[in-house]
mmCIF file of C-alpha atoms and ligand atoms in Angstrom:
data_model
loop_
_atom_site.group_PDB
_atom_site.id
_atom_site.type_symbol
_atom_site.label_atom_id
_atom_site.label_comp_id
_atom_site.label_asym_id
_atom_site.label_seq_id
_atom_site.Cartn_x
_atom_site.Cartn_y
_atom_site.Cartn_z
ATOM 1 C CA UNK A 1 62.758 91.192 190.247
ATOM 2 C CA UNK A 2 63.101 88.552 187.521
ATOM 3 C CA UNK A 3 66.287 87.316 186.440
ATOM 4 C CA UNK A 4 66.630 86.943 182.761
ATOM 5 C CA UNK A 5 69.585 85.475 181.266
ATOM 6 C CA UNK A 6 69.853 86.360 177.322
ATOM 7 C CA UNK A 7 72.153 84.292 174.973
ATOM 8 C CA UNK A 8 73.562 85.782 172.380
ATOM 9 C CA UNK A 9 76.902 84.841 170.175
ATOM 10 C CA UNK A 10 76.321 86.215 166.535
ATOM 11 C CA UNK A 11 75.813 89.436 164.753
ATOM 12 C CA UNK A 12 72.089 89.218 164.270
ATOM 13 C CA UNK A 13 71.278 88.375 167.539
ATOM 14 C CA UNK A 14 73.149 91.335 168.910
ATOM 15 C CA UNK A 15 71.090 93.539 166.914
ATOM 16 C CA UNK A 16 67.905 92.132 168.098
ATOM 17 C CA UNK A 17 69.147 91.475 172.048
ATOM 18 C CA UNK A 18 69.996 95.316 171.472
ATOM 19 C CA UNK A 19 66.024 96.640 170.541
ATOM 20 C CA UNK A 20 64.982 94.011 173.993
ATOM 21 C CA UNK A 21 67.413 95.142 176.323
ATOM 22 C CA UNK A 22 66.773 98.863 176.012
ATOM 23 C CA UNK A 23 63.117 97.774 177.146
ATOM 24 C CA UNK A 24 64.329 95.700 180.016
ATOM 25 C CA UNK A 25 66.594 98.357 181.148
ATOM 26 C CA UNK A 26 63.902 100.760 181.074
ATOM 27 C CA UNK A 27 61.713 98.867 182.615
ATOM 28 C CA UNK A 28 61.297 97.999 186.393
ATOM 29 C CA UNK A 29 61.257 94.572 187.929
ATOM 30 C CA UNK A 30 64.089 92.681 185.758
ATOM 31 C CA UNK A 31 67.712 92.067 185.540
ATOM 32 C CA UNK A 32 69.022 91.169 182.281
ATOM 33 C CA UNK A 33 72.521 89.416 182.351
ATOM 34 C CA UNK A 34 74.155 88.903 178.940
ATOM 35 C CA UNK A 35 76.147 85.367 177.916
ATOM 36 C CA UNK A 36 78.171 86.269 175.189
ATOM 37 C CA UNK A 37 79.200 82.086 173.403
ATOM 38 C CA UNK A 38 81.993 84.076 171.527
ATOM 39 C CA UNK A 39 80.280 82.690 167.862
ATOM 40 C CA UNK A 40 81.149 85.890 166.309
ATOM 41 C CA UNK A 41 84.595 87.413 167.778
ATOM 42 C CA UNK A 42 86.000 89.670 165.869
ATOM 43 C CA UNK A 43 85.485 93.549 166.910
ATOM 44 C CA UNK A 44 83.502 94.433 163.556
ATOM 45 C CA UNK A 45 81.285 91.220 163.736
ATOM 46 C CA UNK A 46 80.612 91.973 167.418
ATOM 47 C CA UNK A 47 82.601 94.773 169.631
ATOM 48 C CA UNK A 48 81.412 97.102 167.703
ATOM 49 C CA UNK A 49 77.484 96.255 168.461
ATOM 50 C CA UNK A 50 77.816 96.391 171.760
ATOM 51 C CA UNK A 51 79.504 99.836 171.298
ATOM 52 C CA UNK A 52 77.159 101.597 169.359
ATOM 53 C CA UNK A 53 73.901 99.579 169.916
ATOM 54 C CA UNK A 54 74.731 100.244 174.041
ATOM 55 C CA UNK A 55 74.105 97.045 174.835
ATOM 56 C CA UNK A 56 75.123 95.902 178.419
ATOM 57 C CA UNK A 57 78.545 94.547 178.617
ATOM 58 C CA UNK A 58 78.233 90.310 178.654
ATOM 59 C CA UNK A 59 78.339 89.258 182.103
ATOM 60 C CA UNK A 60 79.773 86.091 180.483
ATOM 61 C CA UNK A 61 81.453 85.859 177.493
ATOM 62 C CA UNK A 62 82.374 81.966 176.692
ATOM 63 C CA UNK A 63 84.870 82.364 173.689
ATOM 64 C CA UNK A 64 84.185 79.786 172.140
ATOM 65 C CA UNK A 65 84.021 80.019 168.098
ATOM 66 C CA UNK A 66 85.883 79.184 164.872
ATOM 67 C CA UNK A 67 85.248 75.673 165.404
ATOM 68 C CA UNK A 68 82.429 73.582 163.260
ATOM 69 C CA UNK A 69 78.770 73.406 164.426
ATOM 70 C CA UNK A 70 79.212 69.889 166.581
ATOM 71 C CA UNK A 71 82.151 71.243 168.282
ATOM 72 C CA UNK A 72 81.268 74.617 169.274
ATOM 73 C CA UNK A 73 78.192 73.753 169.769
ATOM 74 C CA UNK A 74 78.929 71.035 172.236
ATOM 75 C CA UNK A 75 81.276 73.197 174.113
ATOM 76 C CA UNK A 76 78.542 76.061 174.347
ATOM 77 C CA UNK A 77 75.864 73.461 175.869
ATOM 78 C CA UNK A 78 78.781 72.656 178.636
ATOM 79 C CA UNK A 79 79.710 76.074 179.484
ATOM 80 C CA UNK A 80 76.017 77.417 179.578
ATOM 81 C CA UNK A 81 75.031 74.771 181.947
ATOM 82 C CA UNK A 82 77.577 75.725 184.416
ATOM 83 C CA UNK A 83 76.542 79.686 183.914
ATOM 84 C CA UNK A 84 72.690 78.324 184.279
ATOM 85 C CA UNK A 85 73.448 76.136 187.297
ATOM 86 C CA UNK A 86 75.427 79.273 189.416
ATOM 87 C CA UNK A 87 72.604 82.000 188.528
ATOM 88 C CA UNK A 88 69.270 79.657 188.486
ATOM 89 C CA UNK A 89 67.701 82.376 186.127
ATOM 90 C CA UNK A 90 64.177 82.747 185.992
ATOM 91 C CA UNK A 91 63.897 83.184 182.126
ATOM 92 C CA UNK A 92 66.866 81.967 179.079
ATOM 93 C CA UNK A 93 65.918 83.948 176.539
ATOM 94 C CA UNK A 94 67.212 83.185 172.844
ATOM 95 C CA UNK A 95 67.459 84.758 169.386
ATOM 96 C CA UNK A 96 66.797 83.361 165.884
ATOM 97 C CA UNK A 97 68.484 80.416 164.936
ATOM 98 C CA UNK A 98 72.178 80.199 164.932
ATOM 99 C CA UNK A 99 74.551 77.664 166.961
ATOM 100 C CA UNK A 100 74.111 79.778 170.407
ATOM 101 C CA UNK A 101 70.232 79.874 169.942
ATOM 102 C CA UNK A 102 70.108 75.617 169.757
ATOM 103 C CA UNK A 103 72.987 75.523 172.821
ATOM 104 C CA UNK A 104 71.061 78.227 174.866
ATOM 105 C CA UNK A 105 67.799 76.274 174.483
ATOM 106 C CA UNK A 106 69.471 72.828 175.408
ATOM 107 C CA UNK A 107 70.819 73.831 178.203
ATOM 108 C CA UNK A 108 67.993 75.414 179.920
ATOM 109 C CA UNK A 109 65.191 73.153 179.312
ATOM 110 C CA UNK A 110 67.690 69.918 180.544
ATOM 111 C CA UNK A 111 67.853 72.305 184.007
ATOM 112 C CA UNK A 112 63.756 72.870 183.957
ATOM 113 C CA UNK A 113 64.407 76.715 183.374
ATOM 114 C CA UNK A 114 61.802 78.084 181.440
ATOM 115 C CA UNK A 115 63.223 79.084 177.792
ATOM 116 C CA UNK A 116 61.788 81.865 175.197
ATOM 117 C CA UNK A 117 62.647 82.060 172.149
ATOM 118 C CA UNK A 118 62.086 85.142 170.339
ATOM 119 C CA UNK A 119 61.871 84.689 166.117
ATOM 120 C CA UNK A 120 59.738 81.904 167.007
ATOM 121 C CA UNK A 121 58.266 79.897 164.078
ATOM 122 C CA UNK A 122 60.354 80.594 161.279
ATOM 123 C CA UNK A 123 60.807 78.138 158.245
ATOM 124 C CA UNK A 124 62.866 78.337 155.425
ATOM 125 C CA UNK A 125 61.883 74.448 154.882
ATOM 126 C CA UNK A 126 65.555 73.217 153.952
ATOM 127 C CA UNK A 127 66.690 71.313 156.266
ATOM 128 C CA UNK A 128 70.374 71.513 154.718
ATOM 129 C CA UNK A 129 70.437 75.099 156.125
ATOM 130 C CA UNK A 130 72.216 74.609 159.372
ATOM 131 C CA UNK A 131 70.072 77.397 160.804
ATOM 132 C CA UNK A 132 66.646 75.330 160.101
ATOM 133 C CA UNK A 133 67.873 73.008 162.615
ATOM 134 C CA UNK A 134 68.687 75.182 165.186
ATOM 135 C CA UNK A 135 65.158 77.324 165.202
ATOM 136 C CA UNK A 136 62.802 74.080 164.660
ATOM 137 C CA UNK A 137 64.543 72.414 167.769
ATOM 138 C CA UNK A 138 64.340 75.493 169.922
ATOM 139 C CA UNK A 139 61.167 75.819 168.729
ATOM 140 C CA UNK A 140 59.887 72.623 170.108
ATOM 141 C CA UNK A 141 62.084 72.945 173.290
ATOM 142 C CA UNK A 142 60.480 76.381 174.314
ATOM 143 C CA UNK A 143 57.942 77.348 176.766
ATOM 144 C CA UNK A 144 57.110 80.454 175.318
ATOM 145 C CA UNK A 145 57.148 81.396 171.482
ATOM 146 C CA UNK A 146 57.314 84.675 170.637
ATOM 147 C CA UNK A 147 56.574 85.296 166.764
ATOM 148 C CA UNK A 148 57.784 88.222 164.787
ATOM 149 C CA UNK A 149 54.604 87.542 162.051
ATOM 150 C CA UNK A 150 51.031 86.113 162.284
ATOM 151 C CA UNK A 151 52.320 83.276 159.371
ATOM 152 C CA UNK A 152 54.693 81.784 162.043
ATOM 153 C CA UNK A 153 52.368 81.153 164.104
ATOM 154 C CA UNK A 154 50.811 78.948 161.763
ATOM 155 C CA UNK A 155 53.696 77.022 160.720
ATOM 156 C CA UNK A 156 53.681 76.022 164.496
ATOM 157 C CA UNK A 157 50.428 75.086 164.627
ATOM 158 C CA UNK A 158 51.054 72.726 161.787
ATOM 159 C CA UNK A 159 54.038 71.352 164.019
ATOM 160 C CA UNK A 160 51.587 70.848 166.828
ATOM 161 C CA UNK A 161 52.642 73.735 168.991
ATOM 162 C CA UNK A 162 49.778 76.313 170.061
ATOM 163 C CA UNK A 163 48.156 77.766 172.213
ATOM 164 C CA UNK A 164 48.627 80.533 174.786
ATOM 165 C CA UNK A 165 52.099 80.561 174.796
ATOM 166 C CA UNK A 166 52.806 81.067 171.203
ATOM 167 C CA UNK A 167 52.162 85.120 170.784
ATOM 168 C CA UNK A 168 52.572 86.983 167.838
ATOM 169 C CA UNK A 169 54.526 90.060 169.689
ATOM 170 C CA UNK A 170 56.017 91.651 165.705
ATOM 171 C CA UNK A 171 59.659 91.433 164.767
ATOM 172 C CA UNK A 172 62.412 93.080 167.186
ATOM 173 C CA UNK A 173 64.075 93.822 163.696
ATOM 174 C CA UNK A 174 61.625 96.472 163.349
ATOM 175 C CA UNK A 175 61.617 97.560 166.608
ATOM 176 C CA UNK A 176 65.770 98.104 166.169
ATOM 177 C CA UNK A 177 65.358 99.350 162.398
ATOM 178 C CA UNK A 178 63.195 102.619 163.661
ATOM 179 C CA UNK A 179 65.426 103.376 167.582
ATOM 180 C CA UNK A 180 68.570 102.786 165.797
ATOM 181 C CA UNK A 181 67.452 104.172 162.070
ATOM 182 C CA UNK A 182 67.024 107.446 163.626
ATOM 183 C CA UNK A 183 70.335 107.057 165.379
ATOM 184 C CA UNK A 184 71.984 106.568 162.047
ATOM 185 C CA UNK A 185 70.348 109.528 160.117
ATOM 186 C CA UNK A 186 72.308 111.574 163.402
ATOM 187 C CA UNK A 187 75.544 109.799 163.635
ATOM 188 C CA UNK A 188 76.438 108.110 160.295
ATOM 189 C CA UNK A 189 79.140 109.325 157.941
ATOM 190 C CA UNK A 190 79.520 106.690 155.902
ATOM 191 C CA UNK A 191 77.798 107.747 152.920
ATOM 192 C CA UNK A 192 80.913 110.658 152.644
ATOM 193 C CA UNK A 193 83.105 108.023 153.996
ATOM 194 C CA UNK A 194 82.486 105.929 150.677
ATOM 195 C CA UNK A 195 81.620 108.778 148.419
ATOM 196 C CA UNK A 196 78.216 107.512 147.900
ATOM 197 C CA UNK A 197 75.068 109.283 147.059
ATOM 198 C CA UNK A 198 71.387 108.377 147.324
ATOM 199 C CA UNK A 199 70.171 105.895 145.118
ATOM 200 C CA UNK A 200 73.366 105.376 143.236
ATOM 201 C CA UNK A 201 74.442 101.913 143.702
ATOM 202 C CA UNK A 202 73.501 98.631 145.236
ATOM 203 C CA UNK A 203 74.236 97.279 148.444
ATOM 204 C CA UNK A 204 74.805 93.487 148.763
ATOM 205 C CA UNK A 205 75.696 90.941 151.316
ATOM 206 C CA UNK A 206 76.634 87.270 150.972
ATOM 207 C CA UNK A 207 77.264 84.623 154.377
ATOM 208 C CA UNK A 208 74.764 81.921 153.949
ATOM 209 C CA UNK A 209 76.986 78.643 153.976
ATOM 210 C CA UNK A 210 74.346 76.971 151.235
ATOM 211 C CA UNK A 211 76.534 79.935 148.870
ATOM 212 C CA UNK A 212 79.701 80.400 150.323
ATOM 213 C CA UNK A 213 80.607 76.634 150.628
ATOM 214 C CA UNK A 214 79.292 75.995 146.684
ATOM 215 C CA UNK A 215 82.256 77.459 144.355
ATOM 216 C CA UNK A 216 79.042 77.160 141.439
ATOM 217 C CA UNK A 217 76.821 79.633 143.338
ATOM 218 C CA UNK A 218 79.454 81.777 144.865
ATOM 219 C CA UNK A 219 80.746 82.522 141.146
ATOM 220 C CA UNK A 220 77.436 82.737 139.860
ATOM 221 C CA UNK A 221 76.375 85.557 142.391
ATOM 222 C CA UNK A 222 79.759 87.455 141.451
ATOM 223 C CA UNK A 223 79.067 87.258 137.611
ATOM 224 C CA UNK A 224 75.644 88.432 138.482
ATOM 225 C CA UNK A 225 76.998 91.723 140.125
ATOM 226 C CA UNK A 226 79.275 91.897 137.215
ATOM 227 C CA UNK A 227 75.508 93.686 135.230
ATOM 228 C CA UNK A 228 74.486 95.573 137.071
ATOM 229 C CA UNK A 229 74.474 98.842 135.770
ATOM 230 C CA UNK A 230 75.465 100.019 139.313
ATOM 231 C CA UNK A 231 78.255 99.671 141.154
ATOM 232 C CA UNK A 232 77.827 96.920 144.201
ATOM 233 C CA UNK A 233 78.958 97.905 147.885
ATOM 234 C CA UNK A 234 79.638 94.423 149.330
ATOM 235 C CA UNK A 235 80.286 94.830 152.926
ATOM 236 C CA UNK A 236 81.935 91.316 153.034
ATOM 237 C CA UNK A 237 81.265 88.613 155.729
ATOM 238 C CA UNK A 238 84.558 86.975 156.758
ATOM 239 C CA UNK A 239 83.490 83.264 155.746
ATOM 240 C CA UNK A 240 82.674 84.710 152.389
ATOM 241 C CA UNK A 241 86.409 86.544 152.515
ATOM 242 C CA UNK A 242 88.045 83.424 153.136
ATOM 243 C CA UNK A 243 85.922 81.081 150.373
ATOM 244 C CA UNK A 244 86.709 83.960 147.779
ATOM 245 C CA UNK A 245 90.018 83.273 148.193
ATOM 246 C CA UNK A 246 89.954 79.700 148.464
ATOM 247 C CA UNK A 247 87.950 79.149 145.624
ATOM 248 C CA UNK A 248 89.772 81.861 143.625
ATOM 249 C CA UNK A 249 86.281 83.765 143.021
ATOM 250 C CA UNK A 250 87.007 86.989 140.628
ATOM 251 C CA UNK A 251 85.566 89.862 141.882
ATOM 252 C CA UNK A 252 84.374 91.950 139.333
ATOM 253 C CA UNK A 253 85.202 95.970 138.711
ATOM 254 C CA UNK A 254 81.859 97.516 139.396
ATOM 255 C CA UNK A 255 81.783 95.626 142.950
ATOM 256 C CA UNK A 256 83.659 97.324 145.869
ATOM 257 C CA UNK A 257 84.073 95.247 148.653
ATOM 258 C CA UNK A 258 84.722 96.756 152.043
ATOM 259 C CA UNK A 259 85.099 95.201 155.480
ATOM 260 C CA UNK A 260 81.642 94.712 157.926
ATOM 261 C CA UNK A 261 79.987 97.436 158.864
ATOM 262 C CA UNK A 262 78.524 98.765 162.201
ATOM 263 C CA UNK A 263 75.030 98.568 162.515
ATOM 264 C CA UNK A 264 74.437 102.452 161.991
ATOM 265 C CA UNK A 265 76.563 102.339 158.834
ATOM 266 C CA UNK A 266 74.725 99.336 157.844
ATOM 267 C CA UNK A 267 71.260 101.537 158.206
ATOM 268 C CA UNK A 268 72.367 104.299 156.312
ATOM 269 C CA UNK A 269 73.786 102.379 153.570
ATOM 270 C CA UNK A 270 70.519 100.326 153.316
ATOM 271 C CA UNK A 271 68.645 103.719 153.465
ATOM 272 C CA UNK A 272 70.228 105.463 150.352
ATOM 273 C CA UNK A 273 70.596 102.132 147.661
ATOM 274 C CA UNK A 274 68.951 101.733 144.774
ATOM 275 C CA UNK A 275 68.383 97.770 145.347
ATOM 276 C CA UNK A 276 69.756 95.610 148.387
ATOM 277 C CA UNK A 277 71.001 92.020 146.888
ATOM 278 C CA UNK A 278 71.164 89.639 149.912
ATOM 279 C CA UNK A 279 70.909 86.600 151.509
ATOM 280 C CA UNK A 280 70.784 87.606 154.894
ATOM 281 C CA UNK A 281 67.336 87.029 156.672
ATOM 282 C CA UNK A 282 67.391 90.097 158.629
ATOM 283 C CA UNK A 283 68.847 92.437 155.571
ATOM 284 C CA UNK A 284 66.016 91.282 153.520
ATOM 285 C CA UNK A 285 63.486 92.656 156.290
ATOM 286 C CA UNK A 286 65.341 95.684 156.719
ATOM 287 C CA UNK A 287 65.043 96.086 153.011
ATOM 288 C CA UNK A 288 61.204 96.697 153.576
ATOM 289 C CA UNK A 289 61.504 98.457 156.648
ATOM 290 C CA UNK A 290 63.406 101.105 154.485
ATOM 291 C CA UNK A 291 61.415 100.953 151.572
ATOM 292 C CA UNK A 292 64.148 99.769 149.590
ATOM 293 C CA UNK A 293 63.612 96.609 146.751
ATOM 294 C CA UNK A 294 65.544 93.935 147.439
ATOM 295 C CA UNK A 295 66.459 90.931 145.543
ATOM 296 C CA UNK A 296 67.060 87.503 147.244
ATOM 297 C CA UNK A 297 69.911 85.338 146.728
ATOM 298 C CA UNK A 298 68.596 82.469 147.467
ATOM 299 C CA UNK A 299 66.060 79.457 146.370
ATOM 300 C CA UNK A 300 63.445 80.160 149.313
ATOM 301 C CA UNK A 301 63.169 82.260 151.623
ATOM 302 C CA UNK A 302 61.305 82.684 155.626
ATOM 303 C CA UNK A 303 59.972 85.706 154.943
ATOM 304 C CA UNK A 304 57.539 84.879 152.171
ATOM 305 C CA UNK A 305 55.362 87.900 152.998
ATOM 306 C CA UNK A 306 57.747 90.269 151.429
ATOM 307 C CA UNK A 307 58.058 88.576 147.868
ATOM 308 C CA UNK A 308 54.259 87.979 148.001
ATOM 309 C CA UNK A 309 54.006 92.457 148.803
ATOM 310 C CA UNK A 310 56.139 92.950 145.617
ATOM 311 C CA UNK A 311 59.688 93.975 148.057
ATOM 312 C CA UNK A 312 61.442 90.901 147.544
ATOM 313 C CA UNK A 313 62.618 88.961 144.205
ATOM 314 C CA UNK A 314 64.179 85.757 145.274
ATOM 315 C CA UNK A 315 67.039 84.628 142.409
ATOM 316 C CA UNK A 316 68.373 81.593 143.212
ATOM 317 C CA UNK A 317 71.921 81.708 142.625
ATOM 318 C CA UNK A 318 72.162 77.899 141.007
ATOM 319 C CA UNK A 319 68.839 78.054 138.692
ATOM 320 C CA UNK A 320 68.586 81.758 137.748
ATOM 321 C CA UNK A 321 70.130 83.741 135.407
ATOM 322 C CA UNK A 322 71.318 86.000 137.578
ATOM 323 C CA UNK A 323 72.777 88.628 135.247
ATOM 324 C CA UNK A 324 69.241 89.234 133.963
ATOM 325 C CA UNK A 325 67.947 89.921 137.261
ATOM 326 C CA UNK A 326 70.992 92.450 138.354
ATOM 327 C CA UNK A 327 70.343 94.520 134.631
ATOM 328 C CA UNK A 328 66.459 94.661 135.884
ATOM 329 C CA UNK A 329 65.252 97.742 137.341
ATOM 330 C CA UNK A 330 62.994 96.969 140.013
ATOM 331 C CA UNK A 331 60.341 99.296 141.673
ATOM 332 C CA UNK A 332 58.995 99.624 145.327
ATOM 333 C CA UNK A 333 56.495 97.133 146.519
ATOM 334 C CA UNK A 334 52.708 97.505 148.032
ATOM 335 C CA UNK A 335 52.726 99.781 151.143
ATOM 336 C CA UNK A 336 50.528 100.075 153.697
ATOM 337 C CA UNK A 337 50.938 96.310 155.018
ATOM 338 C CA UNK A 338 52.318 95.869 158.338
ATOM 339 C CA UNK A 339 53.134 91.975 158.750
ATOM 340 C CA UNK A 340 55.904 92.742 161.462
ATOM 341 C CA UNK A 341 53.473 94.616 163.320
ATOM 342 C CA UNK A 342 54.198 98.164 165.105
ATOM 343 C CA UNK A 343 57.938 98.439 166.451
ATOM 344 C CA UNK A 344 56.772 97.556 169.933
ATOM 345 C CA UNK A 345 57.857 94.117 169.760
ATOM 346 C CA UNK A 346 60.739 94.386 172.753
ATOM 347 C CA UNK A 347 58.005 95.819 175.693
ATOM 348 C CA UNK A 348 55.344 93.461 174.085
ATOM 349 C CA UNK A 349 57.727 90.804 174.825
ATOM 350 C CA UNK A 350 58.734 92.060 178.562
ATOM 351 C CA UNK A 351 54.670 91.835 179.211
ATOM 352 C CA UNK A 352 54.882 87.833 178.097
ATOM 353 C CA UNK A 353 57.664 87.172 180.153
ATOM 354 C CA UNK A 354 56.234 89.018 183.063
ATOM 355 C CA UNK A 355 52.067 87.383 182.621
ATOM 356 C CA UNK A 356 53.486 84.103 181.888
ATOM 357 C CA UNK A 357 51.939 81.227 183.822
HETATM 358 N N1 LIG B 1 74.785 93.583 159.066
HETATM 359 C C1 LIG B 1 75.929 95.083 160.088
HETATM 360 N N2 LIG B 1 76.805 95.171 159.030
HETATM 361 C C2 LIG B 1 77.101 93.918 158.049
HETATM 362 C C3 LIG B 1 76.596 93.270 157.490
HETATM 363 C C4 LIG B 1 75.011 92.915 158.218
HETATM 364 O O1 LIG B 1 75.417 95.685 160.961
HETATM 365 O O2 LIG B 1 78.141 94.565 157.346
HETATM 366 C C5 LIG B 1 73.775 93.770 160.026
HETATM 367 C C6 LIG B 1 71.828 94.201 159.162
HETATM 368 O O3 LIG B 1 72.001 95.269 158.903
HETATM 369 C C7 LIG B 1 71.049 92.829 160.003
HETATM 370 C C8 LIG B 1 72.110 92.280 160.676
HETATM 371 O O4 LIG B 1 73.528 92.259 160.557
HETATM 372 O O5 LIG B 1 70.560 93.692 160.997
HETATM 373 C C9 LIG B 1 72.008 90.653 159.796
HETATM 374 O O6 LIG B 1 72.523 89.411 160.325
HETATM 375 P P1 LIG B 1 73.402 88.838 158.969
HETATM 376 O O7 LIG B 1 73.550 88.884 158.041
HETATM 377 O O8 LIG B 1 74.493 88.366 159.826
HETATM 378 O O9 LIG B 1 72.586 87.091 159.727
HETATM 379 P P2 LIG B 1 71.113 86.958 159.191
HETATM 380 O O10 LIG B 1 70.380 87.873 159.256
HETATM 381 O O11 LIG B 1 71.088 86.165 157.653
HETATM 382 O O12 LIG B 1 70.821 85.641 160.348
#
């Protein structure tokens, strides 16, 4: 029996871990315990995902959230270390690029507990993003690096990380999109509740620090939305809500702000949108998984293959004319490519954890 401690803390990690937790439950030979750092704590940023996606209740909940990067990361390392000393797992499993990822990684490696990083090898090459630091340091500390695509393997090789412990398993978010996409069709009533028809709206999310903390960028995003001929549905992240109020940003009349959504409602809105506009890493890929064109409100993206395949258009909220960007019509990109695997990333992760030596 292999004991796994999965460290999660933020919304995208709940979704990624949901896909892998299902596989742990179905497979013999694993005991998974979930450690929730508390980085995201609102019920609609955390609890709803555990309920809807059937993620086992966290064994450990550290309740660390609401502070700055240094304070949070420091407190997380201290408390994760205490759990790991008691539990002595065979693996610590971390996801993505948040402060919880880095804290889990540092706590594990200092105790010589094997560390596996899911979504290894992603880079924006923008060191001002806190996520870029978190993911890079985590990769360099990891024993097993599980990448979502082939280009991440090349990126790691360019940083001197290569060999049999770098494995392209595919993207667990694709697993999640397939499994929970079907469930969303059966369970979500969001289109009815919001009175939206398929193909009649733009779905938008904005939460990256580089956009929320820069008043000019935030204002440009909203004036861009104002030029959209279709209404813009915006499930609003708590940080963005707070900054909009603090900077006095005007919300145009065609923007419909709603609270953050559970995953099933979010997927349903993604599937039926005419266009998705986002600065989220995960939502860019989900647009592609569900066959919807995407405008990415950033200067660069970690998911360049989507730009090359014509599914994703980069639009800088600082340099580009966003009104022009939103008044255009977008067509679907190329079909047939499978840059993120076959939807079996979770099973492949379990195999790598088992076979590792
Ligand atoms: N998401 C959600 N509800 C929302 C907004 C996003 O369930 O109101 C999901 C989205 O479908 C994706 C994930 O959250 O699976 C992305 O998380 P986020 O944008 O917070 O982080 P990132 O992917 O940028 O790290």
